[in-house]
Amino acid sequence: MNNAAPKHLTIIGAGLAGALLATLLARRGWQVDVYEKRGDPRQQGYQGGRSINLALAERGRHALRLAGADDAVMAQAVMMRGRMVHFLDGRTDLQRYGRDDSEVIWSVHRGELNLILLQIAEDAGAQLHFHRGLHSVDFERRLAVFHDDRDGSSHEIVFDSLVGADGAGSALRGAMKQAADLGERTEFLGHSYKELEIPPAADGGFSIEPNALHIWPRGRYMCIALPNDERTFTVTLFLPNEGEPSFASVRSGADARALFERDFADALPLIPQLEEDFERNPTGLLATLYLDRWHLDDRAVLLGDAAHAMVPFHGQGMNCAFEDCVALAERLLADDDRARAFAEFQARRLPSARAIQAMALENYLEMRDRVDDDDYLLQRALERELAERHPDRFMPRYAMVTFHRMPYEVAFERGQRQRELLVELTRGHDSLGSLDWDAVDATVCARLSPLPTDE
């Protein structure tokens, strides 16, 4: 008979990662307390910050399956087969993400997903504490002080270990910085975003193709639209902060309409509240957060955006955070020495985080400036052909990142080598028909080792 007290963990932040980690550990018998500065969205409605729709991929779905949440989430998800590119002249072209409908991503609403995960965490036995914003931490005494935003009252708790799942503006990271140098640096992109909305069509259906991520690439800037299960689309306009056009020059609803009339003409009739949306919704910043250190011995550890916030252009921020949760839970369940578990978690995940941060930045350039480029399209065509001819050696980087769970750093490094091959093999050609396929096959076999398996 085991009379040992359950292991205890205190999580800061009841967002997506905090709720998922709480579930993974509570289901294994841990006592988990989750503290959230906002109120309970299940009672007062979702009041999140960003509402950019999230792209759920295999890494995230794997974590949801482990938490018993996949079925509930997928019931509200909308499949996206690929990028529907909207050219300036009004033409459209669907660029598939994968080979067929077995390789797709899913659009999910951040708020709906948070509601599902909170309920599953509570059902698993996690204790959720709302209106508890982290104010300060005494790491020597292992005391954390929380403030209630409703009446300003303070609440002090004793902790064994703290987990910071409280996002890019992490209060726990701020407290940890006062105790140790985390090697923090933030690189702003120089571009920001504004959210708009495409409502349902007059018949209640989708106004445009629902099973795609729509993208209007325009060189230095772009617009995207992701479908929602209520038949709307969340539209996100990405512009530089300076120059023409930019958020410095497009300041009013009228300015936004003029921009859309010129550069996004086919999208304009779909957004009837364009001026109102533009003036009402905040302008969101885009930045990458780098830390050299994620933990403070056995007392605190960071994960997700609190440790490695990234720009949203690979749709992997949530998927990466969920992978963090699985990795941290595995280490905590396998090792009673929390300092060692936190250190091993960082050693395993920090290289992965750096790799996907780099790929997310690269993907912005690709999405806004290359998806309608002839050289890019020829390389994409060769990429698909090589994946068919050499499935054991060649896999598009997007597929490695999105449809598989091999470490991000493996996908990044291998993707770089494959991209060099694609550029080399298509140089001087304007179609695949003029390639020497025997030479192409020999080059692939000589330069690429067999693919690794998923974790």
Short mmCIF file of C-alpha atoms in Angstrom, two decimals:
data_model
loop_
_atom_site.label_atom_id
_atom_site.label_comp_id
_atom_site.label_asym_id
_atom_site.label_seq_id
_atom_site.Cartn_x
_atom_site.Cartn_y
_atom_site.Cartn_z
CA MET A 1 0.00 0.00 0.00
CA ASN A 2 1.40 3.38 -1.04
CA ASN A 3 0.76 6.11 1.52
CA ALA A 4 3.15 8.62 -0.06
CA ALA A 5 1.69 12.08 -0.58
CA PRO A 6 1.06 12.95 -4.23
CA LYS A 7 3.72 15.02 -5.94
CA HIS A 8 2.77 18.67 -6.23
CA LEU A 9 3.32 21.24 -8.95
CA THR A 10 2.23 24.88 -9.25
CA ILE A 11 1.57 26.14 -12.79
CA ILE A 12 1.41 29.86 -13.61
CA GLY A 13 -1.01 30.49 -16.47
CA ALA A 14 -4.21 28.64 -17.42
CA GLY A 15 -3.82 29.14 -21.14
CA LEU A 16 -3.33 26.34 -23.62
CA ALA A 17 0.00 25.00 -22.35
CA GLY A 18 -0.79 25.41 -18.66
CA ALA A 19 -4.09 23.53 -18.97
CA LEU A 20 -2.52 20.75 -21.05
CA LEU A 21 0.43 20.20 -18.71
CA ALA A 22 -1.95 20.18 -15.72
CA THR A 23 -3.98 17.45 -17.40
CA LEU A 24 -0.98 15.30 -18.30
CA LEU A 25 0.25 15.29 -14.68
CA ALA A 26 -3.11 15.20 -12.89
CA ARG A 27 -4.04 12.12 -14.90
CA ARG A 28 -0.92 10.47 -13.44
CA GLY A 29 -1.89 11.23 -9.85
CA TRP A 30 -0.08 14.52 -9.32
CA GLN A 31 -1.58 17.34 -7.28
CA VAL A 32 -1.58 20.32 -9.62
CA ASP A 33 -2.59 23.90 -8.88
CA VAL A 34 -2.98 26.32 -11.78
CA TYR A 35 -3.08 30.10 -11.18
CA GLU A 36 -4.50 32.45 -13.82
CA LYS A 37 -4.65 36.24 -13.67
CA ARG A 38 -7.88 36.43 -15.69
CA GLY A 39 -11.31 35.16 -14.72
CA ASP A 40 -12.70 31.78 -15.67
CA PRO A 41 -13.57 31.99 -19.39
CA ARG A 42 -16.06 29.15 -18.96
CA GLN A 43 -18.18 31.55 -16.89
CA GLN A 44 -17.53 34.97 -18.40
CA GLY A 45 -16.56 34.15 -21.97
CA TYR A 46 -13.14 34.07 -23.53
CA GLN A 47 -11.21 37.30 -22.97
CA GLY A 48 -7.85 36.42 -24.47
CA GLY A 49 -5.31 38.75 -25.92
CA ARG A 50 -4.47 37.54 -29.40
CA SER A 51 -7.13 35.62 -31.27
CA ILE A 52 -5.16 34.63 -34.35
CA ASN A 53 -6.53 31.26 -35.29
CA LEU A 54 -4.19 28.44 -34.49
CA ALA A 55 -2.97 25.79 -36.92
CA LEU A 56 -3.12 22.42 -35.21
CA ALA A 57 -0.64 19.90 -36.63
CA GLU A 58 0.51 16.38 -35.74
CA ARG A 59 2.78 17.46 -32.86
CA GLY A 60 -0.12 19.20 -31.17
CA ARG A 61 -2.58 16.42 -31.90
CA HIS A 62 -0.20 13.87 -30.38
CA ALA A 63 -0.17 15.88 -27.14
CA LEU A 64 -3.96 16.25 -27.19
CA ARG A 65 -4.35 12.48 -27.62
CA LEU A 66 -2.16 11.89 -24.56
CA ALA A 67 -4.39 14.28 -22.60
CA GLY A 68 -7.62 12.71 -23.86
CA ALA A 69 -8.61 15.97 -25.57
CA ASP A 70 -8.21 15.22 -29.28
CA ASP A 71 -11.81 14.20 -30.01
CA ALA A 72 -13.33 17.26 -28.35
CA VAL A 73 -10.93 19.62 -30.13
CA MET A 74 -11.28 18.01 -33.55
CA ALA A 75 -15.07 18.31 -33.35
CA GLN A 76 -14.59 22.09 -33.71
CA ALA A 77 -11.59 22.12 -36.05
CA VAL A 78 -11.71 23.00 -39.76
CA MET A 79 -9.41 21.15 -42.16
CA MET A 80 -6.98 23.16 -44.28
CA ARG A 81 -5.56 21.25 -47.26
CA GLY A 82 -3.09 23.91 -48.34
CA ARG A 83 -2.43 27.54 -49.12
CA MET A 84 -4.97 29.16 -51.42
CA VAL A 85 -2.81 31.84 -53.04
CA HIS A 86 -4.68 34.94 -54.22
CA PHE A 87 -2.67 36.69 -56.93
CA LEU A 88 -2.86 40.43 -57.56
CA ASP A 89 -4.71 39.85 -60.85
CA GLY A 90 -7.46 37.88 -59.09
CA ARG A 91 -6.28 34.36 -59.97
CA THR A 92 -6.13 31.73 -57.23
CA ASP A 93 -4.03 28.60 -56.85
CA LEU A 94 -4.25 25.91 -54.17
CA GLN A 95 -0.77 24.78 -53.07
CA ARG A 96 -1.32 21.59 -51.10
CA TYR A 97 0.56 21.12 -47.83
CA GLY A 98 0.86 17.36 -48.25
CA ARG A 99 0.28 14.50 -50.65
CA ASP A 100 -3.46 14.14 -49.98
CA ASP A 101 -6.09 14.64 -47.27
CA SER A 102 -4.08 12.48 -44.88
CA GLU A 103 -1.58 15.36 -44.68
CA VAL A 104 -3.48 18.49 -43.66
CA ILE A 105 -3.51 20.99 -40.83
CA TRP A 106 -6.51 22.13 -38.80
CA SER A 107 -7.73 25.61 -37.97
CA VAL A 108 -8.83 25.91 -34.35
CA HIS A 109 -10.03 28.94 -32.39
CA ARG A 110 -7.78 29.81 -29.47
CA GLY A 111 -10.69 30.61 -27.15
CA GLU A 112 -12.68 27.46 -27.87
CA LEU A 113 -9.56 25.34 -27.46
CA ASN A 114 -8.79 26.97 -24.11
CA LEU A 115 -12.31 26.23 -22.83
CA ILE A 116 -11.99 22.56 -23.77
CA LEU A 117 -8.56 22.17 -22.17
CA LEU A 118 -9.59 23.91 -18.94
CA GLN A 119 -12.55 21.60 -18.49
CA ILE A 120 -10.47 18.50 -19.22
CA ALA A 121 -7.80 19.67 -16.74
CA GLU A 122 -10.39 20.21 -14.03
CA ASP A 123 -12.02 16.86 -14.76
CA ALA A 124 -8.59 15.23 -14.40
CA GLY A 125 -8.29 16.67 -10.89
CA ALA A 126 -6.27 19.85 -11.39
CA GLN A 127 -7.22 22.76 -9.12
CA LEU A 128 -7.82 25.96 -11.10
CA HIS A 129 -7.49 29.35 -9.38
CA PHE A 130 -8.71 32.38 -11.34
CA HIS A 131 -8.17 36.09 -10.69
CA ARG A 132 -4.73 35.21 -9.35
CA GLY A 133 -2.02 37.17 -11.12
CA LEU A 134 1.54 36.42 -10.06
CA HIS A 135 2.93 39.47 -8.29
CA SER A 136 6.22 38.32 -6.76
CA VAL A 137 8.22 35.22 -5.86
CA ASP A 138 10.54 34.63 -2.90
CA PHE A 139 12.57 31.75 -4.27
CA GLU A 140 14.56 31.28 -1.05
CA ARG A 141 11.43 30.71 1.02
CA ARG A 142 9.46 29.20 -1.90
CA LEU A 143 6.65 31.67 -1.45
CA ALA A 144 4.61 33.13 -4.32
CA VAL A 145 2.31 36.14 -3.95
CA PHE A 146 -0.72 36.55 -6.19
CA HIS A 147 -2.99 39.57 -6.59
CA ASP A 148 -6.73 39.46 -7.22
CA ASP A 149 -7.55 42.06 -9.89
CA ARG A 150 -11.09 42.48 -8.59
CA ASP A 151 -10.31 43.83 -5.12
CA GLY A 152 -6.51 44.17 -5.05
CA SER A 153 -6.16 41.54 -2.34
CA SER A 154 -2.96 39.51 -1.99
CA HIS A 155 -2.72 35.74 -1.62
CA GLU A 156 0.45 33.93 -0.57
CA ILE A 157 1.13 30.27 -1.35
CA VAL A 158 4.00 27.89 -0.63
CA PHE A 159 5.28 25.94 -3.63
CA ASP A 160 7.58 23.03 -4.38
CA SER A 161 8.22 24.04 -8.00
CA LEU A 162 6.74 26.66 -10.31
CA VAL A 163 6.11 26.19 -14.03
CA GLY A 164 5.77 29.32 -16.15
CA ALA A 165 3.14 28.71 -18.82
CA ASP A 166 2.11 32.36 -18.78
CA GLY A 167 3.07 33.45 -22.27
CA ALA A 168 5.51 35.84 -23.88
CA GLY A 169 4.98 38.45 -21.15
CA SER A 170 5.60 35.84 -18.45
CA ALA A 171 5.43 37.18 -14.89
CA LEU A 172 7.35 34.14 -13.67
CA ARG A 173 10.16 34.83 -16.14
CA GLY A 174 10.27 38.37 -14.79
CA ALA A 175 10.65 37.03 -11.24
CA MET A 176 13.30 34.49 -12.30
CA LYS A 177 15.35 37.24 -13.98
CA GLN A 178 15.74 38.93 -10.62
CA ALA A 179 17.27 35.74 -9.22
CA ALA A 180 19.47 34.67 -12.14
CA ASP A 181 20.65 35.77 -15.58
CA LEU A 182 18.49 33.95 -18.13
CA GLY A 183 20.33 35.37 -21.14
CA GLU A 184 17.12 36.96 -22.40
CA ARG A 185 16.92 38.87 -25.66
CA THR A 186 13.96 39.87 -27.80
CA GLU A 187 14.18 40.54 -31.54
CA PHE A 188 11.24 42.46 -32.96
CA LEU A 189 10.32 41.69 -36.54
CA GLY A 190 9.69 45.24 -37.66
CA HIS A 191 6.24 44.12 -38.83
CA SER A 192 2.94 44.03 -36.94
CA TYR A 193 -0.54 42.68 -37.55
CA LYS A 194 -4.20 43.66 -37.42
CA GLU A 195 -7.15 41.28 -37.27
CA LEU A 196 -10.27 41.56 -39.43
CA GLU A 197 -13.17 39.20 -40.09
CA ILE A 198 -14.98 37.64 -43.05
CA PRO A 199 -18.55 36.85 -41.91
CA PRO A 200 -20.62 33.93 -43.24
CA ALA A 201 -22.20 34.22 -46.68
CA ALA A 202 -25.84 35.24 -47.02
CA ASP A 203 -26.89 31.58 -47.04
CA GLY A 204 -25.01 30.94 -43.78
CA GLY A 205 -22.14 29.07 -45.42
CA PHE A 206 -18.50 29.98 -45.98
CA SER A 207 -17.87 32.96 -48.28
CA ILE A 208 -14.74 31.39 -49.81
CA GLU A 209 -13.16 27.94 -49.93
CA PRO A 210 -13.26 26.72 -46.30
CA ASN A 211 -10.62 23.99 -46.41
CA ALA A 212 -7.60 26.19 -47.06
CA LEU A 213 -5.41 28.84 -45.50
CA HIS A 214 -5.96 31.83 -47.78
CA ILE A 215 -2.99 34.04 -48.48
CA TRP A 216 -2.61 37.27 -50.42
CA PRO A 217 1.22 37.63 -50.86
CA ARG A 218 2.36 41.09 -51.82
CA GLY A 219 6.14 41.12 -51.38
CA ARG A 220 6.91 43.06 -48.19
CA TYR A 221 3.46 42.45 -46.72
CA MET A 222 0.52 40.07 -46.93
CA CYS A 223 -2.94 39.13 -45.76
CA ILE A 224 -4.07 35.68 -44.59
CA ALA A 225 -7.44 34.18 -43.66
CA LEU A 226 -8.16 31.05 -41.60
CA PRO A 227 -11.58 29.37 -41.39
CA ASN A 228 -13.64 29.03 -38.21
CA ASP A 229 -16.26 26.40 -37.46
CA GLU A 230 -18.96 29.11 -37.26
CA ARG A 231 -18.40 29.75 -41.01
CA THR A 232 -16.37 32.92 -40.51
CA PHE A 233 -12.74 33.58 -41.37
CA THR A 234 -10.24 35.30 -39.13
CA VAL A 235 -8.29 37.63 -41.42
CA THR A 236 -4.86 38.91 -40.42
CA LEU A 237 -3.17 41.80 -42.19
CA PHE A 238 0.62 41.86 -41.80
CA LEU A 239 2.40 45.13 -42.62
CA PRO A 240 5.81 46.67 -41.91
CA ASN A 241 5.89 49.21 -39.11
CA GLU A 242 7.49 51.84 -41.35
CA GLY A 243 7.52 52.67 -45.07
CA GLU A 244 4.80 52.49 -47.71
CA PRO A 245 2.53 50.76 -47.08
CA SER A 246 2.96 50.26 -43.33
CA PHE A 247 1.14 50.78 -40.09
CA ALA A 248 2.76 54.23 -40.07
CA SER A 249 0.96 55.14 -43.31
CA VAL A 250 -2.20 53.03 -42.98
CA ARG A 251 -3.65 54.51 -39.82
CA SER A 252 -7.41 54.77 -40.28
CA GLY A 253 -10.24 52.64 -41.58
CA ALA A 254 -10.31 54.77 -44.72
CA ASP A 255 -6.58 54.16 -45.24
CA ALA A 256 -7.19 50.42 -44.84
CA ARG A 257 -9.96 50.48 -47.43
CA ALA A 258 -7.71 52.28 -49.91
CA LEU A 259 -4.98 49.68 -49.33
CA PHE A 260 -7.43 46.81 -49.90
CA GLU A 261 -8.87 48.45 -53.03
CA ARG A 262 -5.36 48.57 -54.46
CA ASP A 263 -3.73 45.35 -53.22
CA PHE A 264 -6.44 42.98 -51.94
CA ALA A 265 -9.35 43.80 -54.25
CA ASP A 266 -10.92 40.33 -54.21
CA ALA A 267 -10.87 40.27 -50.39
CA LEU A 268 -12.48 43.68 -49.92
CA PRO A 269 -16.12 42.65 -50.65
CA LEU A 270 -15.73 39.80 -48.15
CA ILE A 271 -14.95 42.12 -45.19
CA PRO A 272 -17.97 44.41 -44.77
CA GLN A 273 -16.75 45.75 -41.42
CA LEU A 274 -13.24 46.49 -42.66
CA GLU A 275 -13.04 50.08 -41.42
CA GLU A 276 -14.62 49.27 -38.06
CA ASP A 277 -12.47 46.16 -37.52
CA PHE A 278 -9.31 48.07 -38.42
CA GLU A 279 -9.98 50.93 -36.05
CA ARG A 280 -11.36 48.81 -33.18
CA ASN A 281 -8.86 45.93 -33.07
CA PRO A 282 -5.41 46.50 -31.56
CA THR A 283 -2.23 46.32 -33.61
CA GLY A 284 -0.26 43.26 -32.51
CA LEU A 285 3.51 43.14 -32.24
CA LEU A 286 5.63 40.33 -33.68
CA ALA A 287 8.83 39.26 -31.97
CA THR A 288 11.08 36.31 -31.20
CA LEU A 289 12.12 35.68 -27.58
CA TYR A 290 15.39 33.89 -26.92
CA LEU A 291 16.52 32.59 -23.52
CA ASP A 292 19.76 30.75 -22.79
CA ARG A 293 18.34 29.41 -19.54
CA TRP A 294 14.82 28.17 -18.91
CA HIS A 295 15.01 26.96 -15.31
CA LEU A 296 16.15 27.93 -11.81
CA ASP A 297 17.44 24.65 -10.31
CA ASP A 298 14.39 22.73 -9.00
CA ARG A 299 12.35 25.80 -8.13
CA ALA A 300 11.07 27.06 -11.47
CA VAL A 301 10.99 26.26 -15.17
CA LEU A 302 9.54 27.97 -18.23
CA LEU A 303 7.91 26.49 -21.31
CA GLY A 304 6.03 27.54 -24.42
CA ASP A 305 5.94 31.24 -25.25
CA ALA A 306 7.31 32.09 -21.79
CA ALA A 307 10.57 30.41 -22.85
CA HIS A 308 10.68 30.85 -26.62
CA ALA A 309 7.96 33.03 -28.15
CA MET A 310 8.10 33.01 -31.94
CA VAL A 311 6.45 34.71 -34.89
CA PRO A 312 3.32 32.86 -36.09
CA PHE A 313 4.30 32.14 -39.68
CA HIS A 314 4.87 28.40 -39.43
CA GLY A 315 1.77 27.80 -37.32
CA GLN A 316 3.92 25.93 -34.79
CA GLY A 317 3.86 28.07 -31.64
CA MET A 318 1.07 26.09 -29.99
CA ASN A 319 2.31 22.77 -31.39
CA CYS A 320 5.79 23.47 -30.01
CA ALA A 321 4.37 24.47 -26.61
CA PHE A 322 2.32 21.27 -26.47
CA GLU A 323 5.46 19.28 -27.30
CA ASP A 324 7.15 21.09 -24.41
CA CYS A 325 4.35 19.94 -22.10
CA VAL A 326 4.74 16.32 -23.15
CA ALA A 327 8.53 16.47 -22.78
CA LEU A 328 8.38 18.13 -19.34
CA ALA A 329 5.74 15.71 -18.08
CA GLU A 330 7.85 12.77 -19.27
CA ARG A 331 10.93 14.06 -17.41
CA LEU A 332 8.99 14.77 -14.20
CA LEU A 333 7.37 11.33 -14.27
CA ALA A 334 10.70 9.62 -14.91
CA ASP A 335 12.97 11.47 -12.46
CA ASP A 336 12.28 12.48 -8.84
CA ASP A 337 15.20 14.95 -8.99
CA ARG A 338 13.40 18.01 -10.32
CA ALA A 339 16.53 20.07 -10.90
CA ARG A 340 17.83 17.30 -13.13
CA ALA A 341 14.44 16.84 -14.80
CA PHE A 342 14.23 20.57 -15.58
CA ALA A 343 17.81 20.61 -16.88
CA GLU A 344 17.20 17.60 -19.11
CA PHE A 345 13.96 19.15 -20.38
CA GLN A 346 15.86 22.30 -21.36
CA ALA A 347 18.70 20.33 -22.97
CA ARG A 348 16.22 18.43 -25.08
CA ARG A 349 13.88 21.24 -26.06
CA LEU A 350 16.01 24.38 -26.39
CA PRO A 351 17.65 23.26 -29.69
CA SER A 352 14.20 22.39 -31.01
CA ALA A 353 12.84 25.79 -30.02
CA ARG A 354 15.71 27.63 -31.72
CA ALA A 355 15.16 25.62 -34.90
CA ILE A 356 11.43 26.29 -35.18
CA GLN A 357 11.95 29.97 -34.31
CA ALA A 358 14.33 30.21 -37.28
CA MET A 359 11.95 28.32 -39.57
CA ALA A 360 9.03 30.56 -38.54
CA LEU A 361 11.00 33.64 -39.56
CA GLU A 362 11.98 32.02 -42.86
CA ASN A 363 8.38 31.08 -43.55
CA TYR A 364 7.29 34.72 -43.36
CA LEU A 365 9.61 35.57 -46.24
CA GLU A 366 8.32 32.57 -48.19
CA MET A 367 4.63 33.32 -47.58
CA ARG A 368 4.72 37.02 -48.41
CA ASP A 369 7.28 36.98 -51.23
CA ARG A 370 7.86 33.55 -52.79
CA VAL A 371 4.63 31.56 -53.09
CA ASP A 372 3.89 33.25 -56.44
CA ASP A 373 7.50 33.11 -57.72
CA ASP A 374 8.27 30.92 -60.79
CA ASP A 375 11.57 29.56 -59.39
CA TYR A 376 9.87 28.69 -56.13
CA LEU A 377 7.01 26.92 -57.91
CA LEU A 378 9.45 24.84 -60.00
CA GLN A 379 11.38 23.86 -56.86
CA ARG A 380 8.08 22.93 -55.19
CA ALA A 381 7.19 20.72 -58.13
CA LEU A 382 10.58 18.96 -57.95
CA GLU A 383 10.20 18.64 -54.17
CA ARG A 384 6.92 16.75 -54.64
CA GLU A 385 8.43 14.54 -57.34
CA LEU A 386 11.47 13.62 -55.24
CA ALA A 387 9.24 12.81 -52.28
CA GLU A 388 7.43 10.32 -54.54
CA ARG A 389 10.61 8.86 -56.06
CA HIS A 390 12.59 8.66 -52.82
CA PRO A 391 10.12 8.47 -49.89
CA ASP A 392 12.84 6.98 -47.66
CA ARG A 393 15.27 9.86 -48.27
CA PHE A 394 13.43 13.00 -49.32
CA MET A 395 10.60 14.62 -47.39
CA PRO A 396 9.58 18.29 -47.81
CA ARG A 397 10.62 20.30 -44.77
CA TYR A 398 7.05 21.44 -44.25
CA ALA A 399 5.99 17.80 -43.99
CA MET A 400 8.78 17.01 -41.51
CA VAL A 401 7.67 19.90 -39.32
CA THR A 402 3.93 19.55 -39.70
CA PHE A 403 2.97 15.94 -40.29
CA HIS A 404 5.70 14.23 -38.27
CA ARG A 405 7.31 14.56 -34.86
CA MET A 406 11.01 14.29 -35.62
CA PRO A 407 12.93 16.96 -33.66
CA TYR A 408 12.60 20.42 -35.17
CA GLU A 409 16.37 20.75 -35.37
CA VAL A 410 16.57 17.60 -37.51
CA ALA A 411 13.92 18.97 -39.87
CA PHE A 412 15.71 22.33 -40.00
CA GLU A 413 19.14 20.90 -40.83
CA ARG A 414 17.83 18.36 -43.30
CA GLY A 415 15.58 20.96 -44.88
CA GLN A 416 18.56 23.22 -45.53
CA ARG A 417 20.41 20.42 -47.34
CA GLN A 418 17.33 19.55 -49.38
CA ARG A 419 16.77 23.18 -50.35
CA GLU A 420 20.36 23.41 -51.63
CA LEU A 421 19.67 20.31 -53.74
CA LEU A 422 16.47 21.76 -55.19
CA VAL A 423 18.20 25.01 -56.17
CA GLU A 424 21.13 23.11 -57.68
CA LEU A 425 18.99 20.63 -59.63
CA THR A 426 16.60 23.23 -61.10
CA ARG A 427 19.28 25.79 -62.01
CA GLY A 428 19.03 26.54 -65.73
CA HIS A 429 15.71 24.72 -66.12
CA ASP A 430 12.23 26.13 -66.54
CA SER A 431 10.38 22.80 -66.30
CA LEU A 432 10.91 19.34 -64.86
CA GLY A 433 10.78 17.83 -68.35
CA SER A 434 14.34 18.87 -69.15
CA LEU A 435 15.91 17.22 -66.08
CA ASP A 436 18.22 14.17 -66.37
CA TRP A 437 16.34 11.93 -63.95
CA ASP A 438 19.08 9.32 -63.69
CA ALA A 439 21.49 12.03 -62.56
CA VAL A 440 18.86 13.51 -60.24
CA ASP A 441 18.20 10.14 -58.58
CA ALA A 442 21.90 9.43 -58.17
CA THR A 443 22.46 12.86 -56.59
CA VAL A 444 19.64 12.36 -54.08
CA CYS A 445 20.94 8.93 -53.04
CA ALA A 446 24.49 10.22 -52.71
CA ARG A 447 23.66 13.37 -50.76
CA LEU A 448 20.76 12.35 -48.49
CA SER A 449 20.88 9.60 -45.89
CA PRO A 450 17.71 7.65 -45.04
CA LEU A 451 15.14 9.68 -43.09
CA PRO A 452 15.01 9.30 -39.30
CA THR A 453 11.81 8.09 -37.69
CA ASP A 454 9.57 10.21 -35.45
CA GLU A 455 10.40 10.51 -31.78
#
